[in-house]
CSV table of C-alpha atoms in Angstrom, one decimal:
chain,number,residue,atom,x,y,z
K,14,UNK,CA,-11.3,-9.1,0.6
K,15,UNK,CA,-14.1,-9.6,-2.6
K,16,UNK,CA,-17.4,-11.0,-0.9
K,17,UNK,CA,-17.0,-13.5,-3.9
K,18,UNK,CA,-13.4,-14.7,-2.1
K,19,UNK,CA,-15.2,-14.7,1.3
K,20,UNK,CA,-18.5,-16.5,-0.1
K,21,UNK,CA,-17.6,-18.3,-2.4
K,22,UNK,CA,-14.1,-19.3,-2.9
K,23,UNK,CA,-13.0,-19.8,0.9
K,24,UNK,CA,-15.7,-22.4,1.8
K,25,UNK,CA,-14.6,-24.6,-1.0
K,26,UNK,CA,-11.0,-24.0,-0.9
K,27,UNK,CA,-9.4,-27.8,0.1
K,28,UNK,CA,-6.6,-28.2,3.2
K,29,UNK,CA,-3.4,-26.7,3.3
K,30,UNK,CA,-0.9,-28.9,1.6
K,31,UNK,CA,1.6,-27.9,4.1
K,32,UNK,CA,2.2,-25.0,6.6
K,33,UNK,CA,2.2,-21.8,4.2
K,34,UNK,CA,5.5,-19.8,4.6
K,35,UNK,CA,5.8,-16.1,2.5
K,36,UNK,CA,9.5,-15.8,2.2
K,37,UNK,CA,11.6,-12.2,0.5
K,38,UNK,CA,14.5,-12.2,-1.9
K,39,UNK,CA,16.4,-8.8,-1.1
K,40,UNK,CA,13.5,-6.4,-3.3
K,41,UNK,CA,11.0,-8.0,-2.8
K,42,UNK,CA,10.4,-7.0,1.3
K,43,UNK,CA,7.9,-4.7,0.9
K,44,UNK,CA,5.0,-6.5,-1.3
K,45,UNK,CA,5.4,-9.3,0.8
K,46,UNK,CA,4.9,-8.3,3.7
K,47,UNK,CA,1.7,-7.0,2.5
K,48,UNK,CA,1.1,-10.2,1.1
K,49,UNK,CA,1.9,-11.8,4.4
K,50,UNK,CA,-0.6,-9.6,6.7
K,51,UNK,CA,-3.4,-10.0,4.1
K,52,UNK,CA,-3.0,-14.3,4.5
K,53,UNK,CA,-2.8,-14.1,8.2
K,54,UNK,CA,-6.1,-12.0,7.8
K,55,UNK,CA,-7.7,-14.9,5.5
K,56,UNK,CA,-6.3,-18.0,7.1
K,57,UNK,CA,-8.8,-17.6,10.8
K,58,UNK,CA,-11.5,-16.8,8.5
K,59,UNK,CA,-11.2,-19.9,6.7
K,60,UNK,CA,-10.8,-21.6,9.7
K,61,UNK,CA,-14.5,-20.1,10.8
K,62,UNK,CA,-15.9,-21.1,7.5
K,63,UNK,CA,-14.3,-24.8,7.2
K,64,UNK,CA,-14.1,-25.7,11.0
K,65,UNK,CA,-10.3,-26.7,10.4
K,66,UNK,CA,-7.4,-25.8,12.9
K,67,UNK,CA,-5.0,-24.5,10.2
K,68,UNK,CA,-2.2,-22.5,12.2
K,69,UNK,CA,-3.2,-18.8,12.2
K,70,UNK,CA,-0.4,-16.2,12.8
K,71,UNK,CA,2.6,-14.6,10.9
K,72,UNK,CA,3.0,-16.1,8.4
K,73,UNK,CA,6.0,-14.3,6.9
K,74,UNK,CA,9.5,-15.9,7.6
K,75,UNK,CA,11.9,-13.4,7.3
K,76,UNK,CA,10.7,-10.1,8.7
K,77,UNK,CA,13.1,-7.3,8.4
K,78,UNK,CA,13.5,-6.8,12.7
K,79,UNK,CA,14.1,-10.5,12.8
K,80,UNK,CA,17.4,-12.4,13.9
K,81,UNK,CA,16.8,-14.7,11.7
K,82,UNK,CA,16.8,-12.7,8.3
K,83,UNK,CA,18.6,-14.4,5.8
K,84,UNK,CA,21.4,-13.1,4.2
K,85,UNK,CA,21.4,-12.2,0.5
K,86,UNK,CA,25.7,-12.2,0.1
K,87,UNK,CA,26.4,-9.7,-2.7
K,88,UNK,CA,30.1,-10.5,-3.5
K,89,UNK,CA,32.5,-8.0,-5.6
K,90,UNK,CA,32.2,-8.7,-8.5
K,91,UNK,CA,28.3,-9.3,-9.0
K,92,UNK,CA,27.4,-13.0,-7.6
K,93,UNK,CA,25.3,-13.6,-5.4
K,94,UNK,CA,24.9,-16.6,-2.7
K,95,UNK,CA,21.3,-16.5,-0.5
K,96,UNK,CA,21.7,-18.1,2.5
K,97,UNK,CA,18.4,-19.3,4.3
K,98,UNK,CA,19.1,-19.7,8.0
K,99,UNK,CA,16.5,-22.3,9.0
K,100,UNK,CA,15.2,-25.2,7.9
K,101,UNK,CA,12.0,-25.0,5.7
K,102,UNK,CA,10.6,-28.4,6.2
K,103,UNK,CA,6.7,-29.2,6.0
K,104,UNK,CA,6.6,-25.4,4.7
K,105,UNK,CA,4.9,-24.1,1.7
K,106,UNK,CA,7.2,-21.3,0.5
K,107,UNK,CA,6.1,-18.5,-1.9
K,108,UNK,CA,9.2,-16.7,-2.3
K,109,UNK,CA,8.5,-13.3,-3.0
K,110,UNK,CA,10.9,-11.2,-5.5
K,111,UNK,CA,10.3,-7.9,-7.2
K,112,UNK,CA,13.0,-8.4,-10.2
K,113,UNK,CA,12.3,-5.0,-11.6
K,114,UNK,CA,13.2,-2.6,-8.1
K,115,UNK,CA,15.5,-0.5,-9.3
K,116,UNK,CA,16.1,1.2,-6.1
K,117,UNK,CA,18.3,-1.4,-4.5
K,118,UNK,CA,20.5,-0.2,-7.5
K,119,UNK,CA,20.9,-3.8,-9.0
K,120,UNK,CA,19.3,-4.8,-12.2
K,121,UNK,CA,16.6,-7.0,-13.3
K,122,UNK,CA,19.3,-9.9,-14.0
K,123,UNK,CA,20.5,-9.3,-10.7
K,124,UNK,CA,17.5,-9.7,-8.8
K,125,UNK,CA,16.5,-12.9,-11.3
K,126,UNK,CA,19.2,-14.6,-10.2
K,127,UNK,CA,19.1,-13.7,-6.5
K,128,UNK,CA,14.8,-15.3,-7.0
K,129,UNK,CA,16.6,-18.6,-9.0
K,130,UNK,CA,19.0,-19.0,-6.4
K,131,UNK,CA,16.9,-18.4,-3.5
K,132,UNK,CA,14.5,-20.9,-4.7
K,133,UNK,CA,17.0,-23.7,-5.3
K,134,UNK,CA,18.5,-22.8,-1.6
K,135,UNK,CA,14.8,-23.1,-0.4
K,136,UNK,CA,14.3,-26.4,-2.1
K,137,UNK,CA,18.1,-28.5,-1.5
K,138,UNK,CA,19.2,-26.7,1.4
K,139,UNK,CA,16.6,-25.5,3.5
K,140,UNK,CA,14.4,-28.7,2.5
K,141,UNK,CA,10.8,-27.4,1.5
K,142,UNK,CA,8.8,-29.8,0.0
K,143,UNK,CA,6.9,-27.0,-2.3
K,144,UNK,CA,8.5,-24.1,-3.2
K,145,UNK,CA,7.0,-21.7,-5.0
K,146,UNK,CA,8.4,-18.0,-6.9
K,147,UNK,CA,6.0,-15.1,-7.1
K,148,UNK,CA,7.7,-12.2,-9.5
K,149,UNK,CA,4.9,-10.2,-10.8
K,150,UNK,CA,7.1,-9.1,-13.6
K,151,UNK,CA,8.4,-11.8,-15.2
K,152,UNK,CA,11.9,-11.0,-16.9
K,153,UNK,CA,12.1,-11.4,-20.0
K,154,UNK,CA,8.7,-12.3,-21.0
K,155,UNK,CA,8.7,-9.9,-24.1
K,156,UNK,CA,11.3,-12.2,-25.7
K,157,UNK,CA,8.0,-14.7,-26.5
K,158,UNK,CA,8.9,-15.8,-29.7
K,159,UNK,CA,12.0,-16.9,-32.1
K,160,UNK,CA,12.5,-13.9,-34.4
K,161,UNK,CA,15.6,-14.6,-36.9
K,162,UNK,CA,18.7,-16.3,-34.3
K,163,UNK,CA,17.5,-15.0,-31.4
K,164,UNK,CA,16.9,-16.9,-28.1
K,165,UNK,CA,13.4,-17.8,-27.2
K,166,UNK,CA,14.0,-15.9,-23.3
K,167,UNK,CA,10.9,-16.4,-21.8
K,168,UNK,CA,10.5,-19.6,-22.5
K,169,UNK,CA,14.3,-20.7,-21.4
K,170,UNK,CA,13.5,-18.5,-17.9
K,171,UNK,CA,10.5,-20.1,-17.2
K,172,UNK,CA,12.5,-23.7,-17.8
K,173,UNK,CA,15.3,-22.9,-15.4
K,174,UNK,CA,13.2,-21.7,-12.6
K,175,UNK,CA,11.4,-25.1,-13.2
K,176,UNK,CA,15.0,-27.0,-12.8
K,177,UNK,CA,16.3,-24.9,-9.9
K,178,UNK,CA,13.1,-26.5,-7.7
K,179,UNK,CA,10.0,-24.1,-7.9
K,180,UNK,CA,6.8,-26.1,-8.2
K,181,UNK,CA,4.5,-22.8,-9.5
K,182,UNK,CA,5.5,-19.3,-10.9
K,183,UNK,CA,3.1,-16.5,-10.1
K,184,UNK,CA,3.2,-13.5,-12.3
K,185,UNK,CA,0.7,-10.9,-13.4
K,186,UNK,CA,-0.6,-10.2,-16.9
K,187,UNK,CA,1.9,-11.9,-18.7
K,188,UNK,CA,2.8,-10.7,-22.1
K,189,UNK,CA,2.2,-13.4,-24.0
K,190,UNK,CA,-0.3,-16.0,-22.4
K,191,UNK,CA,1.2,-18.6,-24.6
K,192,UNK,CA,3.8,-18.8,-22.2
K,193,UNK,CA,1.4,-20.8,-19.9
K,194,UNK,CA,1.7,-23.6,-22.4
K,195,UNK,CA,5.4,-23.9,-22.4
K,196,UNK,CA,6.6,-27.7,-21.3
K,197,UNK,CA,8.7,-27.4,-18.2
K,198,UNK,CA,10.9,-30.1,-17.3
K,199,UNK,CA,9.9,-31.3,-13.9
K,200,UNK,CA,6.4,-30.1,-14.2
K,201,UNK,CA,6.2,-26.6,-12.9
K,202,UNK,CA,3.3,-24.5,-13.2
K,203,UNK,CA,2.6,-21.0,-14.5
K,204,UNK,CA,-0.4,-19.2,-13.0
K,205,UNK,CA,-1.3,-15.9,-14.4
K,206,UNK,CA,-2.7,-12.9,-12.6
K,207,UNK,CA,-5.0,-10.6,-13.6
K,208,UNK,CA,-4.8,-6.9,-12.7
K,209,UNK,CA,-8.1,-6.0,-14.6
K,210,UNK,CA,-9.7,-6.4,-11.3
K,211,UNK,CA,-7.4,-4.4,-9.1
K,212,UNK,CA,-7.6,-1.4,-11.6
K,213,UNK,CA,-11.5,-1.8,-11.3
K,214,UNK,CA,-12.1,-1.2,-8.3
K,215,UNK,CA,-10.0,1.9,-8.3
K,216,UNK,CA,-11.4,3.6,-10.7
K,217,UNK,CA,-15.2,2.7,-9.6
K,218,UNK,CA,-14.1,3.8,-6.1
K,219,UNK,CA,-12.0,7.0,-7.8
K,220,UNK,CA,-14.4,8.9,-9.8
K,221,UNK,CA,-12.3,12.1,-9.3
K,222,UNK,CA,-9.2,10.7,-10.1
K,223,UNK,CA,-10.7,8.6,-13.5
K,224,UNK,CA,-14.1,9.9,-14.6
K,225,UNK,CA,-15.3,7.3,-17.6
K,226,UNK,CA,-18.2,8.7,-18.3
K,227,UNK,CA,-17.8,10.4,-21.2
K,228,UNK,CA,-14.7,7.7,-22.2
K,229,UNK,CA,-14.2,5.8,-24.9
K,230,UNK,CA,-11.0,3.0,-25.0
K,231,UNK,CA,-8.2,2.9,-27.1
K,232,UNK,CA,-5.7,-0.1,-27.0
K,233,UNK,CA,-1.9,1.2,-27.9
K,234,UNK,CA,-1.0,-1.3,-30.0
K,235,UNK,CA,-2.6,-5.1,-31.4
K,236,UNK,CA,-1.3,-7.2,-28.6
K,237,UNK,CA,-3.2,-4.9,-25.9
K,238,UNK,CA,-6.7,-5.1,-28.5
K,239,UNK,CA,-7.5,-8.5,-26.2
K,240,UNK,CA,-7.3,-6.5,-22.9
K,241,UNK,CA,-8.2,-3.7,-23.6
K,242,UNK,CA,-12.0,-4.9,-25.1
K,243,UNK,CA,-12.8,-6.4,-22.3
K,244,UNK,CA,-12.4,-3.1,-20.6
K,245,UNK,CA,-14.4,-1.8,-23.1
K,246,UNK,CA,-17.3,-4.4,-22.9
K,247,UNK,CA,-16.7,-4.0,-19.3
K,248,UNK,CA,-17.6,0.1,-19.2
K,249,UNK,CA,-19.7,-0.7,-21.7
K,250,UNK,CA,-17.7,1.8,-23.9
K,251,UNK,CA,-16.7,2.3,-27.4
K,252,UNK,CA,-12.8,0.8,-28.5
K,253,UNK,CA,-10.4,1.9,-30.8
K,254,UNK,CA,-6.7,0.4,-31.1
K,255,UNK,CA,-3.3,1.7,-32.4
K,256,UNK,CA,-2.0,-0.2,-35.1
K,257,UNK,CA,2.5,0.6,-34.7
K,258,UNK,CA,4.9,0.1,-36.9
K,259,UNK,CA,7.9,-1.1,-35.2
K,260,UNK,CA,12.0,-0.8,-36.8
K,261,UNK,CA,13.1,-3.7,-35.0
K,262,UNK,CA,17.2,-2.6,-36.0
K,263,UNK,CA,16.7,-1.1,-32.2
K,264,UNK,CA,15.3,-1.9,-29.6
K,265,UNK,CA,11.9,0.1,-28.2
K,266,UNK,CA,12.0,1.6,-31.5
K,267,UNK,CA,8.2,2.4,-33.1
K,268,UNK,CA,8.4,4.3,-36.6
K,269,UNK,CA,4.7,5.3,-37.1
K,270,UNK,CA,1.6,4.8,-35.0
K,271,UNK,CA,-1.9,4.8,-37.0
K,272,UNK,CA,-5.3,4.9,-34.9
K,273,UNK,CA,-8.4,3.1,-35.9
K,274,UNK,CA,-11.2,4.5,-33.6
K,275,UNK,CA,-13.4,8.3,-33.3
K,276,UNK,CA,-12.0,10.1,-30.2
K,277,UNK,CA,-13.0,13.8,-30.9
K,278,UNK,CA,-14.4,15.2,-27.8
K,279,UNK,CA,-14.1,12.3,-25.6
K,280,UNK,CA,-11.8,11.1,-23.0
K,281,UNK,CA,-9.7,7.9,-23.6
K,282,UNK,CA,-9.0,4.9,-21.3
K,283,UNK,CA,-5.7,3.0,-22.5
K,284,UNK,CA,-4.8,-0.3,-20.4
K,285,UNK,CA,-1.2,-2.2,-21.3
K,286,UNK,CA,0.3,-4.8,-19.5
K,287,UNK,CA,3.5,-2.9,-18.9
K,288,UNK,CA,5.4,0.3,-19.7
K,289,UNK,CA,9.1,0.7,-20.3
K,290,UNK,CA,10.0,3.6,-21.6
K,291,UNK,CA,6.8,5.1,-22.0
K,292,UNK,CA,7.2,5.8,-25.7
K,293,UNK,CA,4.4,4.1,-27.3
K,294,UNK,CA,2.0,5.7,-24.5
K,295,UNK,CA,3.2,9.0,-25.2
K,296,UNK,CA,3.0,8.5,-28.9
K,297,UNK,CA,-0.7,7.3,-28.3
K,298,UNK,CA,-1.6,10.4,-25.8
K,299,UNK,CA,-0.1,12.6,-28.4
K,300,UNK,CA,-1.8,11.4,-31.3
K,301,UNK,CA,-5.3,11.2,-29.6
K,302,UNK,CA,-4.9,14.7,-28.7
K,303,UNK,CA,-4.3,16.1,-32.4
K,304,UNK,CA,-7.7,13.8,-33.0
K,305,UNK,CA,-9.8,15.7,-30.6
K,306,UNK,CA,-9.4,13.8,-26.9
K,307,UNK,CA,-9.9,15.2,-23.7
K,308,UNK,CA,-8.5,13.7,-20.6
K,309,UNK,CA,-6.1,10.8,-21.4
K,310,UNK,CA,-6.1,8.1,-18.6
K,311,UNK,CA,-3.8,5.3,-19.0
K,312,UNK,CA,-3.5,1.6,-16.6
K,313,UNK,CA,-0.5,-0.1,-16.6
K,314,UNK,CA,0.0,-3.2,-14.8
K,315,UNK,CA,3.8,-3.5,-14.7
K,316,UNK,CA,5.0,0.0,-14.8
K,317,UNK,CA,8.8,-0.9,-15.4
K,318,UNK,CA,9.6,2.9,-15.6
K,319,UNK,CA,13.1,2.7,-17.4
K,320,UNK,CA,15.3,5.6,-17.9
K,321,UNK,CA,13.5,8.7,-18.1
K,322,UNK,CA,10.5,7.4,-18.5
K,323,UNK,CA,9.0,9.1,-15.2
K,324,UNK,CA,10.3,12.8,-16.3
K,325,UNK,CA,8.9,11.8,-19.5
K,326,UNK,CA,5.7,11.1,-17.9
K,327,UNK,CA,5.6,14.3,-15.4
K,328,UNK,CA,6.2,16.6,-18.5
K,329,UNK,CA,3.6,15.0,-20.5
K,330,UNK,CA,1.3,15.8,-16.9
K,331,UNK,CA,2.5,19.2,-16.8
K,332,UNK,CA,1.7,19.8,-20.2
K,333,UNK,CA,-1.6,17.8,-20.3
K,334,UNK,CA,-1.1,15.6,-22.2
K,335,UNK,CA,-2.4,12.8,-19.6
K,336,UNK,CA,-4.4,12.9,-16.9
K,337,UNK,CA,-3.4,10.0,-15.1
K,338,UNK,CA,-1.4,7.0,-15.0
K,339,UNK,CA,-2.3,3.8,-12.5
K,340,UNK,CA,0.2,2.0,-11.9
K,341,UNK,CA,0.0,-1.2,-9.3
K,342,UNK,CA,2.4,-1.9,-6.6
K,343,UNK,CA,4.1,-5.2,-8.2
K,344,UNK,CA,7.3,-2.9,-8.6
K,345,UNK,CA,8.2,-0.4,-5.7
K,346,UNK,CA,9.6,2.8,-7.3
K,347,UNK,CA,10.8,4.3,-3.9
K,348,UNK,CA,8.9,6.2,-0.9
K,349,UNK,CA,6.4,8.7,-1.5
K,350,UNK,CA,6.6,8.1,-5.4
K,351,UNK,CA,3.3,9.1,-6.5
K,352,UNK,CA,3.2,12.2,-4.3
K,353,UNK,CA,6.8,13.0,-5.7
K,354,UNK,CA,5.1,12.7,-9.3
K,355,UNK,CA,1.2,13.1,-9.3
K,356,UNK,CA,1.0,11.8,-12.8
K,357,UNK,CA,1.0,8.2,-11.1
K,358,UNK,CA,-1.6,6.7,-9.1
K,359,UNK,CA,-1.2,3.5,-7.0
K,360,UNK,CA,-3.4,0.6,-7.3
K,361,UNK,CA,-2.9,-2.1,-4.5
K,362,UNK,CA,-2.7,-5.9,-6.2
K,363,UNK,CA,-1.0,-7.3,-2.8
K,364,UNK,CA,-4.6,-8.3,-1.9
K,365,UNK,CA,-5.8,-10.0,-4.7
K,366,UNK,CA,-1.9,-12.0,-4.9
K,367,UNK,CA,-2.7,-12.7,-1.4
K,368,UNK,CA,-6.2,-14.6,-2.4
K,369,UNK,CA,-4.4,-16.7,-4.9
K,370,UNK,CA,-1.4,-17.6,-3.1
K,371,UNK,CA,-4.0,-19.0,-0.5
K,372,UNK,CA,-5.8,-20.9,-3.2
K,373,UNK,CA,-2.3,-22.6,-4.4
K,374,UNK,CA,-1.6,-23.2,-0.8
K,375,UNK,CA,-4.9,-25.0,-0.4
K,376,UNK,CA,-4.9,-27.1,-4.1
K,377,UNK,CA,-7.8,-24.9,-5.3
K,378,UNK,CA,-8.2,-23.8,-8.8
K,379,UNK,CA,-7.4,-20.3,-9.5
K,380,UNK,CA,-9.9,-20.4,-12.6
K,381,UNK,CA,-13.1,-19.6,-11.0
K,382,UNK,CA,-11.6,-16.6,-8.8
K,383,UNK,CA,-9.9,-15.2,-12.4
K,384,UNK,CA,-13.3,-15.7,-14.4
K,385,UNK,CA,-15.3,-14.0,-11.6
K,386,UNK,CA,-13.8,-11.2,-11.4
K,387,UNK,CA,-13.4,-10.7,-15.2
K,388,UNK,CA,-17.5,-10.6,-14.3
K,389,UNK,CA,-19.3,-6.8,-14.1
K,390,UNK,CA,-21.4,-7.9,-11.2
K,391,UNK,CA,-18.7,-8.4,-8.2
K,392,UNK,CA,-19.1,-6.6,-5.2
């Protein structure tokens, strides 16, 4: 926990609206159970601070050892019917999904539906007056705009998780922060983590995995200048960007990448909100390396990892060509992964999702937490 959380955001967080409950879709098990220990760690701490008798214990419904474990009915041919086996009433649920697991072997529509479903079940038949969906990656959300006939996705995603009952949608480092302005029907909110501060503290704490000394940072394309120059201002380092070139006949497609920025002889920090395929990193890593980089470090908040994106990755390790990839935890990639393929590195976010879900619980504003720890000087 920040000592900015503990000092200053506890103390004036408000009551609980209602009891809070963390609830799992079928992925999303692991990350919220983390997210679940870290609020019953929080909730007698505020109770210290505030002098309020908030219920303190687990606060996470469906436990994988538990009886009552709901089902998540995967029929033949694809559908899928949750069924939540007790009543949710007077409960706060945050119903926790990770829509891009790929090791349950279904696909990000797949677990979409399963988090749309699960929280209309949660809100008509289980009777929770707040229901809330936390999806760090939020499906979709590169479809931002109306280009030619196409469908404005995000946009029509956000809407219909607003219709099937959810009060708030939690993600992390959207693509487009426009998003947060789209109208929603019945009112529902969008609330946008940051992982700046996650990736941080892991590289101030991991000097010998990332060494920035002698860094510069380079964003991989124009939508990733905003992000990544305020890593730069934040190191106090010099930035660069990518300007690509995309042939948008296919999809992922980048014809030519120029670089704006000196690298000879330094290393190079490159942040992006998510990685797919991995192309446009590896076209950066290779590119800075004909211009005279060193070590190439790379932060990714959503590492989506599609396809052969990981070999891609190893080989480009193996060859060094990077040094290191941090990836958070807001999609599991199996067991062991990061030992299985060094070129990763795991940065915990459960924490920090845990410290916001408390705020939502407890109608507090997120926006002092997310502009403090844009700030150089938290502990």
């Amino acid at each position: 926990m920040s000592k900015f959380f503990e000092e200053v955001m506890l103390p004036e967080c408000h009551a609980a609206r209602r009891q809070i409950g963390i609830f799992s879709c079928g992925a999303g098990m692991r990350l919220a159970t983390k997210i679940a220990d870290r609020i019953k760690e929080i909730q007698p701490l505020y109770n210290k601070l505030t002098g309020r008798d908030e219920p303190v214990g687990d606060v996470l419904i469906n436990r994988p050892d538990e009886d009552k474990k709901p089902e998540e009915q995967w029929f033949a041919n694809g559908e899928v019917c949750p069924n939540i086996k007790e009543s949710l009433r007077n409960r706060d649920v945050f119903i926790i999904q990770d829509t891009a697991n790929t090791t349950t072997g279904r696909s990000v529509n797949d677990h979409l539906l399963a988090l749309i479903l699960t929280v209309n079940a949660a809100k008509q038949g289980a009777y929770a007056p707040y229901v809330n969906a936390v999806s760090l990656y939020l499906p979709y959300e590169r479809q931002d705009k109306i280009q030619g006939r196409q469908s404005y996705s995000a946009a029509l995603i956000l809407k219909i998780m607003d219709l099937a009952g959810a009060d708030n949608f939690v993600t992390l480092d959207i693509h487009n922060e426009a998003l947060m302005g789209v109208p929603n029907p019945k009112g529902m909110r969008l609330e946008n983590m940051i992982a700046s501060k996650s990736l941080i503290d892991y590289i101030d704490l991991h000097p010998d995995v990332v060494d920035i000394s002698n860094a510069v940072v380079i964003a991989p394309d124009t939508g990733a200048v905003g992000r990544n120059k305020f890593y730069a201002n934040f190191f106090e380092k010099r930035f660069g960007f990518f300007y690509k070139v995309r042939d948008y006949s296919e999809a992922n497609l980048v014809k030519r990448m120029d670089l704006l920025g000196e690298v000879k002889g330094k290393d190079v920090l490159v942040f992006d909100d998510m990685a797919d395929t991995c192309g446009t990193l590896l076209k950066c890593a290779r590119i800075l390396k004909d211009r005279g980089a060193k070590r190439i470090n790379v932060g990714v908040s959503n590492a989506l990892l599609s396809g052969s994106a990981t070999d891609s990755m190893m080989k480009a390790y193996e060859q060094e060509l990077l040094s290191r990839c941090l990836i958070t935890n807001s999609i599991f990639h199996g067991d062991n992964f990061c030992q299985q393929y060094p070129v990763f590195s795991e940065v915990d976010v459960s924490n920090y999702t845990a410290e916001g879900i408390f705020c939502i619980n407890h109608e507090t504003s997120l926006s002092e937490m997310l502009s403090h720890y844009k700030k150089k000087d938290d502990d």
